[in-house]
Coordinates of C-alpha atoms (C1' of nucleotides) in Angstrom, one line a residue:
Chain A
X3 CA 0.0 0.0 0.0
X4 CA 1.2 3.3 -0.3
X5 CA 0.4 6.8 0.2
X6 CA -0.2 7.5 -3.3
X7 CA -3.8 7.8 -3.3
X8 CA -5.1 8.6 -0.2
X9 CA -8.2 7.1 0.5
X10 CA -11.0 9.2 1.2
X11 CA -11.4 10.9 4.3
X12 CA -14.8 9.7 5.4
X13 CA -14.9 7.7 8.5
X14 CA -16.0 4.2 8.3
X15 CA -19.2 4.8 10.1
X16 CA -20.3 7.3 7.6
X17 CA -20.7 4.9 4.7
X18 CA -24.1 3.5 3.8
X19 CA -25.5 1.1 6.3
X20 CA -28.6 0.2 4.6
X21 CA -30.1 -3.2 4.0
X22 CA -29.1 -5.8 1.6
X23 CA -30.2 -6.0 -2.0
X24 CA -31.9 -9.2 -1.6
X25 CA -34.0 -7.5 0.9
X26 CA -36.8 -9.6 1.8
X27 CA -36.6 -8.8 5.4
X28 CA -39.7 -7.5 6.9
X29 CA -37.9 -4.4 8.1
X30 CA -37.4 -3.5 4.6
X31 CA -38.8 0.0 4.5
X32 CA -38.4 2.4 1.8
X33 CA -35.7 4.6 2.6
X34 CA -34.4 4.4 -0.9
X35 CA -35.9 6.9 -3.1
X36 CA -34.0 9.8 -4.4
X37 CA -31.1 7.9 -5.7
X38 CA -30.2 10.8 -7.9
X39 CA -29.9 13.1 -5.0
X40 CA -26.9 11.1 -3.9
X41 CA -25.3 10.9 -7.3
X42 CA -21.9 12.5 -7.4
X43 CA -21.4 15.9 -8.9
X44 CA -18.3 16.8 -10.9
X45 CA -16.2 16.7 -7.8
X46 CA -16.0 13.0 -8.3
X47 CA -14.5 13.2 -11.8
X48 CA -11.1 12.2 -10.6
X49 CA -12.0 10.0 -7.7
X50 CA -14.3 7.1 -7.0
X51 CA -18.0 7.5 -7.3
X52 CA -20.4 6.1 -4.9
X53 CA -21.4 3.0 -6.8
X54 CA -22.7 -0.1 -5.1
X55 CA -21.4 -3.5 -6.3
X56 CA -23.6 -6.5 -6.3
X57 CA -23.5 -10.1 -7.6
X58 CA -26.4 -11.8 -9.3
X59 CA -26.4 -15.5 -10.2
X60 CA -28.1 -17.2 -13.1
X61 CA -28.4 -20.7 -11.9
X62 CA -29.4 -23.1 -14.6
X63 CA -30.4 -26.8 -14.2
X64 CA -32.3 -29.4 -16.1
X65 CA -35.6 -30.5 -14.9
X66 CA -37.7 -33.0 -16.8
X67 CA -36.0 -32.2 -20.0
X68 CA -36.3 -28.5 -19.6
X69 CA -33.6 -25.9 -19.0
X70 CA -34.7 -24.0 -15.9
X71 CA -33.5 -20.9 -14.1
X72 CA -33.8 -20.3 -10.4
X73 CA -35.6 -17.1 -9.4
X74 CA -36.8 -15.7 -6.1
X75 CA -39.9 -13.7 -5.5
X76 CA -39.6 -10.1 -4.4
X77 CA -41.7 -8.8 -1.6
X78 CA -41.1 -5.1 -1.8
X79 CA -40.9 -2.4 -4.5
X80 CA -39.7 -1.9 -7.0
X81 CA -41.0 -4.9 -8.9
X82 CA -42.9 -6.1 -5.9
X83 CA -44.2 -9.6 -6.4
X84 CA -42.0 -9.9 -9.4
X85 CA -39.1 -12.4 -9.7
X86 CA -35.4 -11.7 -9.4
X87 CA -32.2 -13.6 -9.6
X88 CA -30.5 -14.5 -6.3
X89 CA -27.9 -11.9 -5.5
X90 CA -26.8 -9.2 -3.2
X91 CA -24.0 -6.8 -2.2
X92 CA -20.4 -7.8 -2.4
X93 CA -18.7 -7.5 0.9
X94 CA -15.7 -5.3 1.1
X95 CA -13.2 -8.1 1.7
X96 CA -15.0 -10.7 -0.3
X97 CA -13.8 -12.1 -3.6
X98 CA -16.4 -11.8 -6.4
X99 CA -16.5 -15.6 -7.0
X100 CA -16.9 -16.2 -3.2
X101 CA -19.7 -13.7 -3.1
X102 CA -21.6 -15.5 -5.9
X103 CA -21.4 -18.8 -4.0
X104 CA -22.5 -17.1 -0.8
X105 CA -25.5 -15.5 -2.5
X106 CA -26.6 -18.9 -3.8
X107 CA -26.2 -20.6 -0.5
X108 CA -27.6 -17.9 1.7
X109 CA -30.4 -16.8 -0.5
X110 CA -31.7 -20.0 -1.8
X111 CA -30.2 -22.8 0.2
X112 CA -28.6 -24.2 -3.0
X113 CA -25.4 -26.0 -2.4
X114 CA -22.5 -24.0 -3.7
X115 CA -20.9 -26.8 -5.5
X116 CA -20.9 -27.3 -9.3
X117 CA -19.8 -25.1 -12.1
X118 CA -19.7 -21.3 -11.5
X119 CA -18.3 -18.8 -13.9
X120 CA -18.4 -15.1 -14.3
X121 CA -20.9 -14.1 -16.9
X122 CA -20.8 -10.3 -17.5
X123 CA -21.1 -7.1 -15.6
X124 CA -24.2 -4.9 -15.9
X125 CA -23.9 -1.3 -15.1
X126 CA -26.4 0.9 -16.9
X127 CA -26.9 3.9 -14.7
X128 CA -30.7 3.5 -14.7
X129 CA -30.8 -0.3 -14.2
X130 CA -31.9 0.2 -10.5
X131 CA -34.2 3.2 -9.9
X132 CA -32.9 3.6 -6.4
X133 CA -29.2 4.1 -6.8
X134 CA -26.3 3.4 -9.0
X135 CA -25.6 -0.3 -8.8
X136 CA -23.1 -2.3 -10.8
X137 CA -23.8 -6.0 -10.8
X138 CA -21.4 -8.7 -11.6
X139 CA -23.5 -11.6 -13.0
X140 CA -22.4 -15.2 -12.6
X141 CA -23.6 -18.3 -14.4
X142 CA -24.0 -21.4 -12.3
X143 CA -24.8 -24.9 -13.6
X144 CA -26.0 -27.7 -11.4
X145 CA -27.6 -31.1 -11.8
X146 CA -31.3 -31.4 -11.0
X147 CA -31.8 -30.8 -7.3
X148 CA -34.0 -33.2 -5.4
X149 CA -35.9 -30.5 -3.4
X150 CA -37.1 -27.5 -5.3
X151 CA -35.1 -25.0 -3.2
X152 CA -36.8 -22.4 -1.1
X153 CA -40.4 -23.4 -1.5
X154 CA -40.8 -24.3 2.1
X155 CA -39.5 -21.1 3.5
X156 CA -41.9 -18.4 4.7
X157 CA -39.5 -15.8 3.5
X158 CA -39.1 -15.1 -0.2
X159 CA -40.1 -18.0 -2.3
X160 CA -37.7 -19.5 -4.8
X161 CA -38.6 -21.6 -7.7
X162 CA -37.4 -23.0 -11.0
X163 CA -38.7 -21.5 -14.2
X164 CA -38.3 -23.0 -17.6
X165 CA -36.3 -20.6 -19.8
X166 CA -38.8 -21.2 -22.6
X167 CA -41.5 -19.5 -20.6
X168 CA -39.5 -16.4 -20.0
X169 CA -40.6 -14.3 -22.9
X170 CA -44.2 -15.5 -22.9
X171 CA -47.3 -14.1 -21.2
X172 CA -47.5 -16.9 -18.6
X173 CA -43.9 -16.5 -17.7
X174 CA -42.5 -14.6 -14.7
X175 CA -42.1 -10.8 -14.5
X176 CA -38.4 -10.4 -14.0
X177 CA -37.2 -7.4 -12.1
X178 CA -34.6 -4.8 -13.2
X179 CA -32.5 -5.9 -16.2
X180 CA -32.7 -9.5 -15.1
X181 CA -34.4 -10.5 -18.4
X182 CA -31.3 -9.5 -20.2
X183 CA -29.0 -11.2 -17.7
X184 CA -30.9 -14.4 -17.8
X185 CA -31.0 -14.3 -21.6
X186 CA -27.2 -13.7 -21.7
X187 CA -26.7 -16.6 -19.3
X188 CA -28.8 -19.0 -21.3
X189 CA -27.0 -18.0 -24.5
X190 CA -23.6 -18.4 -22.8
X191 CA -24.6 -21.9 -21.6
X192 CA -25.9 -22.9 -25.0
X193 CA -22.8 -21.8 -26.8
X194 CA -20.4 -23.2 -24.3
X195 CA -21.9 -26.6 -24.8
X196 CA -20.4 -26.4 -28.3
X197 CA -16.8 -26.0 -27.4
X198 CA -16.5 -27.1 -23.8
X199 CA -17.4 -30.3 -21.9
X200 CA -19.7 -28.2 -19.8
X201 CA -22.8 -30.3 -20.5
X202 CA -21.5 -32.7 -17.9
X203 CA -22.1 -30.1 -15.2
X204 CA -25.8 -30.7 -15.6
X205 CA -25.4 -34.4 -14.9
X206 CA -25.2 -36.1 -11.6
X207 CA -22.2 -38.4 -11.5
X208 CA -22.1 -41.1 -12.7
X209 CA -24.2 -40.4 -15.7
X210 CA -25.0 -42.1 -19.0
X211 CA -24.3 -40.8 -22.4
X212 CA -28.1 -40.5 -23.0
X213 CA -28.4 -38.2 -20.0
X214 CA -25.5 -36.1 -21.4
X215 CA -27.2 -36.1 -24.8
X216 CA -30.5 -34.9 -23.3
X217 CA -28.6 -31.9 -21.9
X218 CA -27.8 -30.8 -25.4
X219 CA -31.2 -31.6 -26.7
X220 CA -32.9 -29.6 -24.0
X221 CA -30.5 -26.6 -24.3
X222 CA -30.6 -26.5 -28.1
X223 CA -34.2 -27.7 -28.6
X224 CA -33.3 -30.2 -31.2
X225 CA -32.7 -34.0 -31.2
X226 CA -29.3 -35.4 -31.7
X227 CA -28.4 -38.6 -33.4
X228 CA -27.5 -41.0 -30.5
X229 CA -24.9 -43.1 -32.4
X230 CA -23.1 -40.0 -33.7
X231 CA -23.3 -38.2 -30.4
X232 CA -21.7 -41.2 -28.7
X233 CA -18.8 -41.4 -31.1
X234 CA -18.2 -37.7 -30.9
X235 CA -18.1 -37.6 -27.1
X236 CA -16.0 -40.7 -26.8
X237 CA -13.5 -39.5 -29.4
X238 CA -12.8 -36.3 -27.5
X239 CA -10.1 -37.1 -25.0
X240 CA -11.0 -36.2 -21.5
X241 CA -14.6 -35.3 -22.1
X242 CA -15.9 -38.3 -20.1
X243 CA -14.2 -41.3 -18.6
X244 CA -15.9 -44.7 -18.3
X245 CA -16.7 -45.8 -14.8
X246 CA -16.7 -49.4 -15.7
X247 CA -20.3 -50.1 -14.6
X248 CA -23.7 -50.1 -16.1
X249 CA -26.8 -48.2 -15.0
X250 CA -29.6 -50.1 -13.4
X251 CA -32.0 -51.0 -16.2
X252 CA -35.3 -49.4 -16.0
X253 CA -38.4 -50.3 -18.0
X254 CA -36.9 -52.0 -20.9
X255 CA -33.9 -51.3 -23.0
X256 CA -30.2 -52.2 -22.6
X257 CA -28.6 -50.8 -19.5
X258 CA -26.3 -47.9 -20.4
X259 CA -22.6 -47.6 -19.5
X260 CA -21.8 -45.1 -16.8
X261 CA -19.3 -42.2 -17.1
X262 CA -18.0 -39.3 -15.0
X263 CA -16.6 -36.0 -16.0
X264 CA -13.1 -36.0 -17.6
X265 CA -10.3 -33.5 -17.3
X266 CA -10.8 -31.8 -20.6
X267 CA -11.6 -28.1 -20.6
X268 CA -12.2 -27.6 -24.3
X269 CA -13.6 -29.6 -27.2
X270 CA -11.4 -29.9 -30.3
X271 CA -13.1 -29.9 -32.6
X272 CA -16.3 -28.4 -31.2
X273 CA -19.7 -30.1 -31.2
X274 CA -21.6 -27.5 -33.3
X275 CA -25.3 -27.1 -33.2
X276 CA -26.7 -26.9 -36.7
X277 CA -28.0 -23.5 -36.7
X278 CA -27.1 -20.5 -38.7
Chain B
X24 CA -28.0 -5.8 -9.0
X25 CA -31.1 -5.8 -8.8
X26 CA -32.0 -6.9 -5.9
X27 CA -33.9 -4.8 -3.9
X28 CA -32.8 -3.1 -1.0
X29 CA -32.7 0.4 -0.4
X30 CA -29.3 1.7 -0.7
X31 CA -27.9 3.1 2.2
X32 CA -28.2 6.4 3.6
X33 CA -24.6 7.5 3.6
X34 CA -24.1 10.9 2.1
X35 CA -22.3 11.0 -1.1
X36 CA -19.3 12.7 0.3
X37 CA -18.7 9.9 2.7
X38 CA -17.7 7.4 0.1
X39 CA -14.1 6.8 -0.8
X40 CA -12.4 9.5 -2.8
X41 CA -9.3 7.6 -3.5
X42 CA -7.6 7.5 -6.8
X43 CA -8.1 4.9 -9.4
X44 CA -5.8 1.9 -9.6
X45 CA -4.6 3.2 -12.9
X46 CA -4.1 6.6 -11.5
X47 CA -1.6 8.5 -13.3
X48 CA -3.1 12.0 -13.2
X49 CA -0.7 14.8 -12.3
X50 CA -3.2 15.9 -9.6
X51 CA -2.6 12.6 -8.0
X52 CA -1.7 13.6 -4.5
X53 CA -1.5 11.6 -1.4
X54 CA -4.1 12.2 1.0
X55 CA -4.2 9.0 2.8
X56 CA -3.5 5.4 3.1
X57 CA -5.0 3.0 5.6
X58 CA -7.3 1.3 3.1
X59 CA -8.1 -1.4 5.6
X60 CA -9.2 1.0 8.1
X61 CA -12.1 1.7 5.9
X62 CA -13.0 -1.8 5.2
X63 CA -16.4 -2.7 6.4
X64 CA -16.9 -4.6 9.6
X65 CA -19.8 -6.9 10.1
X66 CA -22.2 -4.0 10.1
X67 CA -21.9 -4.0 6.3
X68 CA -23.1 -7.5 5.9
X69 CA -26.5 -6.5 4.7
X70 CA -25.7 -3.3 2.9
X71 CA -23.5 -1.9 0.2
X72 CA -19.8 -1.9 1.0
X73 CA -17.5 0.9 0.0
X74 CA -16.1 -0.5 -3.2
X75 CA -14.7 1.6 -5.9
X76 CA -15.5 0.8 -9.5
X77 CA -13.1 1.4 -12.3
X78 CA -12.7 0.5 -16.0
X79 CA -9.5 -0.8 -17.6
X80 CA -9.1 -1.1 -21.3
X81 CA -7.0 -3.7 -23.2
X82 CA -6.5 -2.0 -26.5
X83 CA -5.0 -4.3 -29.1
X84 CA -3.7 -3.4 -32.5
X85 CA -1.4 -4.8 -35.2
X86 CA 1.9 -3.1 -35.8
X87 CA 4.3 -4.5 -38.3
X88 CA 2.9 -8.0 -38.0
X89 CA 2.9 -8.0 -34.3
X90 CA -0.1 -8.0 -31.9
X91 CA 0.5 -5.1 -29.6
X92 CA -1.2 -3.7 -26.4
X93 CA -1.4 -0.1 -25.3
X94 CA 0.1 0.6 -21.9
X95 CA 0.8 3.8 -20.0
X96 CA 3.6 4.5 -17.7
X97 CA 2.9 5.1 -14.0
X98 CA 4.5 8.0 -12.3
X99 CA 3.6 7.2 -8.7
X100 CA 3.5 4.2 -6.4
X101 CA 2.5 1.5 -6.2
X102 CA 4.2 0.1 -9.3
X103 CA 5.9 3.5 -9.9
X104 CA 7.5 3.5 -13.3
X105 CA 5.7 0.3 -14.1
X106 CA 3.1 0.1 -16.9
X107 CA -0.6 0.0 -16.6
X108 CA -3.6 -0.3 -18.8
X109 CA -5.5 2.9 -19.5
X110 CA -8.4 3.2 -17.1
X111 CA -10.0 5.1 -14.3
X112 CA -13.0 5.5 -12.1
X113 CA -16.5 5.1 -13.5
X114 CA -18.6 8.2 -13.0
X115 CA -21.8 7.8 -11.1
X116 CA -24.0 8.5 -14.0
X117 CA -21.9 7.0 -16.7
X118 CA -22.5 3.8 -18.5
X119 CA -19.7 1.2 -18.3
X120 CA -19.2 1.2 -22.1
X121 CA -19.1 5.0 -22.2
X122 CA -16.6 5.0 -19.4
X123 CA -14.3 2.7 -21.3
X124 CA -14.4 4.9 -24.4
X125 CA -13.7 7.9 -22.2
X126 CA -10.7 6.3 -20.6
X127 CA -9.3 5.6 -23.9
X128 CA -9.8 9.1 -25.3
X129 CA -8.8 11.0 -22.2
X130 CA -6.0 8.9 -21.1
X131 CA -4.3 8.2 -24.3
X132 CA -5.7 10.3 -27.1
X133 CA -6.8 7.3 -28.9
X134 CA -10.0 7.8 -31.0
X135 CA -12.9 6.0 -29.4
X136 CA -14.0 4.4 -32.6
X137 CA -13.6 0.7 -33.4
X138 CA -14.6 -2.4 -31.7
X139 CA -15.1 -2.3 -28.0
X140 CA -16.5 -5.1 -25.8
X141 CA -16.6 -6.0 -22.2
X142 CA -14.0 -8.5 -21.3
X143 CA -14.4 -9.5 -17.7
X144 CA -14.5 -8.0 -14.2
X145 CA -11.6 -8.3 -11.8
X146 CA -12.3 -8.0 -8.1
X147 CA -9.8 -9.8 -5.9
X148 CA -9.8 -7.9 -2.6
X149 CA -6.1 -7.6 -2.7
X150 CA -5.7 -6.5 -6.3
X151 CA -5.1 -2.9 -5.3
X152 CA -3.1 -2.4 -2.1
X153 CA -4.7 0.9 -1.4
X154 CA -8.4 0.1 -1.4
X155 CA -11.0 -2.3 -2.6
X156 CA -11.4 -1.7 -6.3
X157 CA -13.4 -3.7 -8.7
X158 CA -12.4 -3.2 -12.3
X159 CA -14.5 -3.9 -15.3
X160 CA -12.1 -4.7 -18.1
X161 CA -12.8 -3.9 -21.7
X162 CA -11.3 -5.2 -24.9
X163 CA -10.8 -2.7 -27.7
X164 CA -9.5 -3.5 -31.2
X165 CA -8.2 -0.9 -33.6
X166 CA -6.3 -0.8 -36.8
X167 CA -2.8 0.4 -36.7
X168 CA -2.7 4.0 -35.6
X169 CA -0.4 6.4 -37.5
X170 CA 1.0 8.2 -34.5
X171 CA 2.0 6.1 -31.6
X172 CA -0.3 7.7 -29.1
X173 CA 0.9 9.6 -26.1
X174 CA 4.6 9.6 -26.7
X175 CA 4.7 13.3 -27.2
X176 CA 3.0 14.2 -23.9
X177 CA 4.9 15.3 -20.9
X178 CA 2.4 13.6 -18.7
X179 CA 2.3 9.8 -18.5
X180 CA 3.8 8.2 -21.5
X181 CA 1.8 5.7 -23.5
X182 CA 3.3 3.1 -25.9
X183 CA 2.5 -0.1 -27.7
X184 CA 4.0 -3.3 -26.5
X185 CA 4.1 -6.5 -28.4
X186 CA 2.2 -9.1 -26.5
X187 CA 4.9 -11.6 -27.2
X188 CA 7.3 -9.7 -24.9
X189 CA 4.9 -9.6 -22.0
X190 CA 6.2 -12.6 -20.2
X191 CA 9.8 -12.1 -21.0
X192 CA 12.6 -10.3 -19.2
X193 CA 12.7 -7.4 -21.5
X194 CA 9.0 -6.9 -21.4
X195 CA 7.2 -4.3 -19.3
X196 CA 6.4 -4.6 -15.7
X197 CA 2.7 -4.5 -15.5
X198 CA 1.0 -3.1 -12.4
X199 CA -1.7 -4.7 -10.3
X200 CA -3.3 -7.7 -11.9
X201 CA -2.9 -6.2 -15.3
X202 CA -0.8 -9.1 -16.5
X203 CA -3.8 -11.3 -16.0
X204 CA -6.1 -8.8 -17.6
X205 CA -3.9 -8.5 -20.7
X206 CA -3.5 -12.2 -21.0
X207 CA -7.3 -12.7 -20.8
X208 CA -7.8 -10.0 -23.4
X209 CA -5.3 -11.5 -25.8
X210 CA -6.8 -14.9 -25.4
X211 CA -10.3 -13.5 -26.0
X212 CA -9.2 -11.8 -29.2
X213 CA -7.4 -14.9 -30.4
X214 CA -10.4 -17.1 -29.8
X215 CA -13.0 -14.6 -31.2
X216 CA -11.1 -14.6 -34.5
X217 CA -12.3 -18.2 -34.8
X218 CA -16.0 -17.7 -34.7
X219 CA -16.5 -14.0 -35.4
X220 CA -15.5 -11.6 -38.2
X221 CA -13.6 -9.6 -35.7
X222 CA -10.3 -9.8 -37.5
X223 CA -11.6 -7.0 -39.8
X224 CA -11.6 -4.7 -36.8
X225 CA -7.8 -4.7 -37.0
X226 CA -7.9 -3.5 -40.6
X227 CA -8.3 0.0 -42.0
X228 CA -11.0 0.0 -44.6
X229 CA -10.8 -0.8 -47.4
X230 CA -8.5 -3.7 -46.8
X231 CA -7.2 -6.7 -48.8
X232 CA -7.6 -10.3 -48.0
X233 CA -3.9 -10.6 -47.4
X234 CA -4.1 -7.9 -44.8
X235 CA -7.0 -9.7 -43.1
X236 CA -5.0 -13.0 -43.3
X237 CA -2.0 -11.3 -41.6
X238 CA -4.2 -10.5 -38.7
X239 CA -4.8 -14.2 -38.1
X240 CA -1.2 -15.0 -38.7
X241 CA 0.0 -12.4 -36.2
X242 CA -2.6 -13.4 -33.6
X243 CA -2.1 -17.1 -33.9
X244 CA 1.5 -17.1 -34.7
X245 CA 1.1 -19.5 -37.6
X246 CA 0.9 -19.1 -41.4
X247 CA -2.4 -19.7 -43.2
X248 CA -2.7 -21.0 -46.7
X249 CA -3.7 -18.0 -48.8
X250 CA -5.9 -19.8 -51.3
X251 CA -7.9 -21.7 -48.6
X252 CA -8.2 -18.6 -46.5
X253 CA -9.6 -16.6 -49.4
X254 CA -12.2 -19.3 -50.1
X255 CA -13.2 -19.5 -46.5
X256 CA -13.7 -15.8 -46.0
X257 CA -15.5 -15.3 -49.3
X258 CA -17.8 -18.2 -48.6
X259 CA -19.0 -16.8 -45.3
X260 CA -21.8 -14.5 -46.1
X261 CA -21.4 -11.0 -44.7
X262 CA -17.8 -11.5 -43.5
X263 CA -16.4 -9.0 -46.1
X264 CA -18.0 -7.3 -49.1
X265 CA -16.0 -6.4 -52.2
X266 CA -15.5 -2.7 -52.8
X267 CA -15.1 -3.2 -56.5
X268 CA -11.6 -1.7 -56.7
X269 CA -8.0 -2.9 -56.5
X270 CA -5.3 -1.8 -54.1
X271 CA -2.4 0.2 -55.6
X272 CA 0.3 -2.3 -56.6
X273 CA 3.4 -2.0 -54.6
X274 CA 6.7 -3.6 -55.4
X275 CA 5.7 -6.5 -57.6
X276 CA 2.8 -8.8 -57.4
X277 CA -0.7 -8.6 -58.7
X278 CA -2.8 -5.9 -57.0
X279 CA -5.3 -7.3 -54.6
X280 CA -9.0 -6.6 -54.6
X281 CA -10.3 -4.4 -51.8
X282 CA -13.0 -5.2 -49.3
X283 CA -14.8 -3.7 -46.3
X284 CA -16.4 -5.2 -43.3
X285 CA -19.6 -7.0 -43.8
X286 CA -22.7 -7.3 -41.6
X287 CA -22.0 -10.8 -40.2
X288 CA -21.6 -11.1 -36.5
X289 CA -20.6 -14.8 -36.4
X290 CA -18.8 -17.3 -38.6
X291 CA -20.7 -20.5 -39.5
X292 CA -18.8 -22.7 -39.6
X293 CA -15.9 -21.2 -37.6
X294 CA -12.4 -20.7 -38.8
X295 CA -10.5 -22.9 -36.4
X296 CA -6.9 -22.6 -35.6
X297 CA -5.2 -25.9 -35.7
X298 CA -4.1 -26.3 -32.2
X299 CA -4.1 -29.0 -29.6
Chain C
dA1 C1' 12.2 -12.7 -68.6
dC2 C1' 11.9 -13.1 -63.8
dA3 C1' 10.2 -12.4 -59.1
dA4 C1' 6.5 -11.7 -56.3
dA5 C1' 1.9 -11.6 -54.8
dA6 C1' -3.1 -12.5 -56.0
dG7 C1' -6.2 -15.6 -57.4
dT8 C1' -8.2 -20.4 -59.4
dG9 C1' -8.4 -25.4 -59.9
dT10 C1' -8.0 -30.0 -58.3
dT11 C1' -7.4 -33.9 -55.4
dA12 C1' -6.8 -36.6 -51.1
dA13 C1' -7.9 -36.8 -46.4
dT14 C1' -10.7 -35.9 -42.8
dT15 C1' -15.0 -35.2 -40.6
dG16 C1' -20.0 -35.1 -40.3
dT17 C1' -24.6 -37.2 -41.3
dA18 C1' -27.9 -40.6 -42.0
dC19 C1' -29.5 -44.8 -41.1
dA20 C1' -29.4 -50.0 -41.1
dC21 C1' -28.6 -53.3 -37.8
dC22 C1' -27.3 -55.9 -33.5
dC23 C1' -27.5 -56.2 -28.1
dA24 C1' -29.6 -56.4 -23.5
dT25 C1' -33.3 -55.8 -20.7
dG26 C1' -38.5 -55.7 -19.0
dA27 C1' -43.0 -57.0 -19.8
Chain D
dT1 C1' -41.3 -62.5 -28.5
dC2 C1' -42.0 -57.9 -28.7
dA3 C1' -41.0 -53.1 -27.4
dT4 C1' -37.5 -50.1 -25.9
dG5 C1' -33.4 -47.9 -25.5
dG6 C1' -28.1 -48.8 -25.8
dG7 C1' -24.4 -49.6 -28.9
dT8 C1' -21.8 -50.8 -33.6
dG9 C1' -21.1 -50.7 -38.6
dT10 C1' -21.1 -48.4 -42.8
dA11 C1' -21.9 -45.7 -46.8
dC12 C1' -22.4 -41.1 -48.5
dA13 C1' -22.0 -36.0 -48.2
dA14 C1' -19.6 -32.0 -46.9
dT15 C1' -15.6 -29.8 -45.5
dT16 C1' -10.8 -29.1 -45.0
dA17 C1' -5.9 -29.3 -46.4
dA18 C1' -2.3 -29.4 -49.6
dC19 C1' -0.4 -27.8 -53.5
dA20 C1' -0.1 -27.2 -58.7
dC21 C1' -1.1 -23.6 -61.7
dT22 C1' -2.6 -19.2 -63.9
dT23 C1' -2.9 -14.0 -63.6
dT24 C1' -1.0 -9.4 -63.0
dT25 C1' 2.1 -6.4 -61.5
dG26 C1' 7.3 -4.2 -60.8
dT27 C1' 12.0 -4.6 -62.0

DNA sequence: ACAAAAGTGTTAATTGTACACCCATGA
DNA sequence: TCATGGGTGTACAATTAACACTTTTGT
């Protein structure tokens, strides 16, 4: 550290002490308002501006063949009764990745395991009507979770929503710029299936190749040829490794071989969806 | 964010007023220190923490067949006399993208035209020894600029540095976590060449296919077969559009046809580098 | 005429696609 | 033994890669 740039003079107790972003606490009263009144004048041109930093998480999973996103219900304005991504303020000594895992665990009870990657940062000045908030969005991928998280709490309700329903009339009303964030997250997941072994993050280990294939089919909305898919996956070193056992047969059909995630981080060549 | 939660009541002037991580302004005086003294205790658990938000820009261009990054010299600690990416604080009413363009123009005199995209956000708590600073990094691509920007100023000096030299002993000492940011930016550029028409962002319009090909060769460090490259580019709709003229012949060889950037945003199928 | 760079043609190898067919299990 | 899904084989199409060859310029 150094003296170069003197940190501001304000004492610690003069900084904002307001409530969390994922405020669903009953004490959440509206003190917010007047965000613009707090916005910095030109005196901040050469120094830091009062901008809050939050993390929002797009958690995707596969539920009965559908790609679903986890959202929590809001209980206060703005967007009261609407749905929002799990998220909240970043603590001053907390790494961004760690904050994302914490938001998931604290806000929804979802285990913080599984794939987590930074998605993108959203910072339009008007994205939150109350204040200037910059949000670092994360993308999390998990296998289907036995209990739909959060539904048994009396606090804010969490639920899975199929991503297909997001634009439609019977879909949820997403708060803030969360429609954009979710859309970006879904598109990131879809395209990363092409050139990374990420599809396995949706599968509980050990998994069959059919389960892995259904991830692609759900994400891309198109069927894949099972024989060709099998060859493709097995010919990519480190995509999956055989576990040496077979799945328990269920309801007819030959039992499938079991695999777990391999060590590969990229697919060469990629497994391209036939789009354009 | 997005999540609700009234932002705290702290007055604007109580937030940090420290300098940016990339601070190189002459008015950069030392007013303080003790960053940790301001770090939030548990009282901030549910509210916004005093975190500064900055933007750093990885500006890449092609100079005499080498991929180069723009860096500016620091004139104060930490990392005094080291090199840093152009960047600075985000203003409270300023969009992140707009801030990135401003940092480029103000800090280095580089025209804010050309390709600009968000790269990733860096927020390790210890990335700046003076205070908690979260930096949204951007990636900018420009054609070779006639004047090496910033070399004639008496303020901080800016210069291009070949990305090949970055790890070596005769390369620059990059401040903060800027080595990581530059590496991520270069890798992003290299991989986006594969599946987007982004290479054209490095070319002054109108350009020849040979110039476009040299972008790939410089970025990937391997020669490409000119006939096959030509067919590939021309068979991708919207990658480039012919201008209907020929370049002025220079020093032997048939004059090349001229093209400009097309409207395509993706390459189907991609133009893969033969790696692995 | 020669060198150099642009551009065209052709072929072999590789990869992707479609689909017929066999295997193992439950009913 | 039939239905169902897993797994293998194979032929054809599409794409890529390698390189010979022609065109157009400067010297």
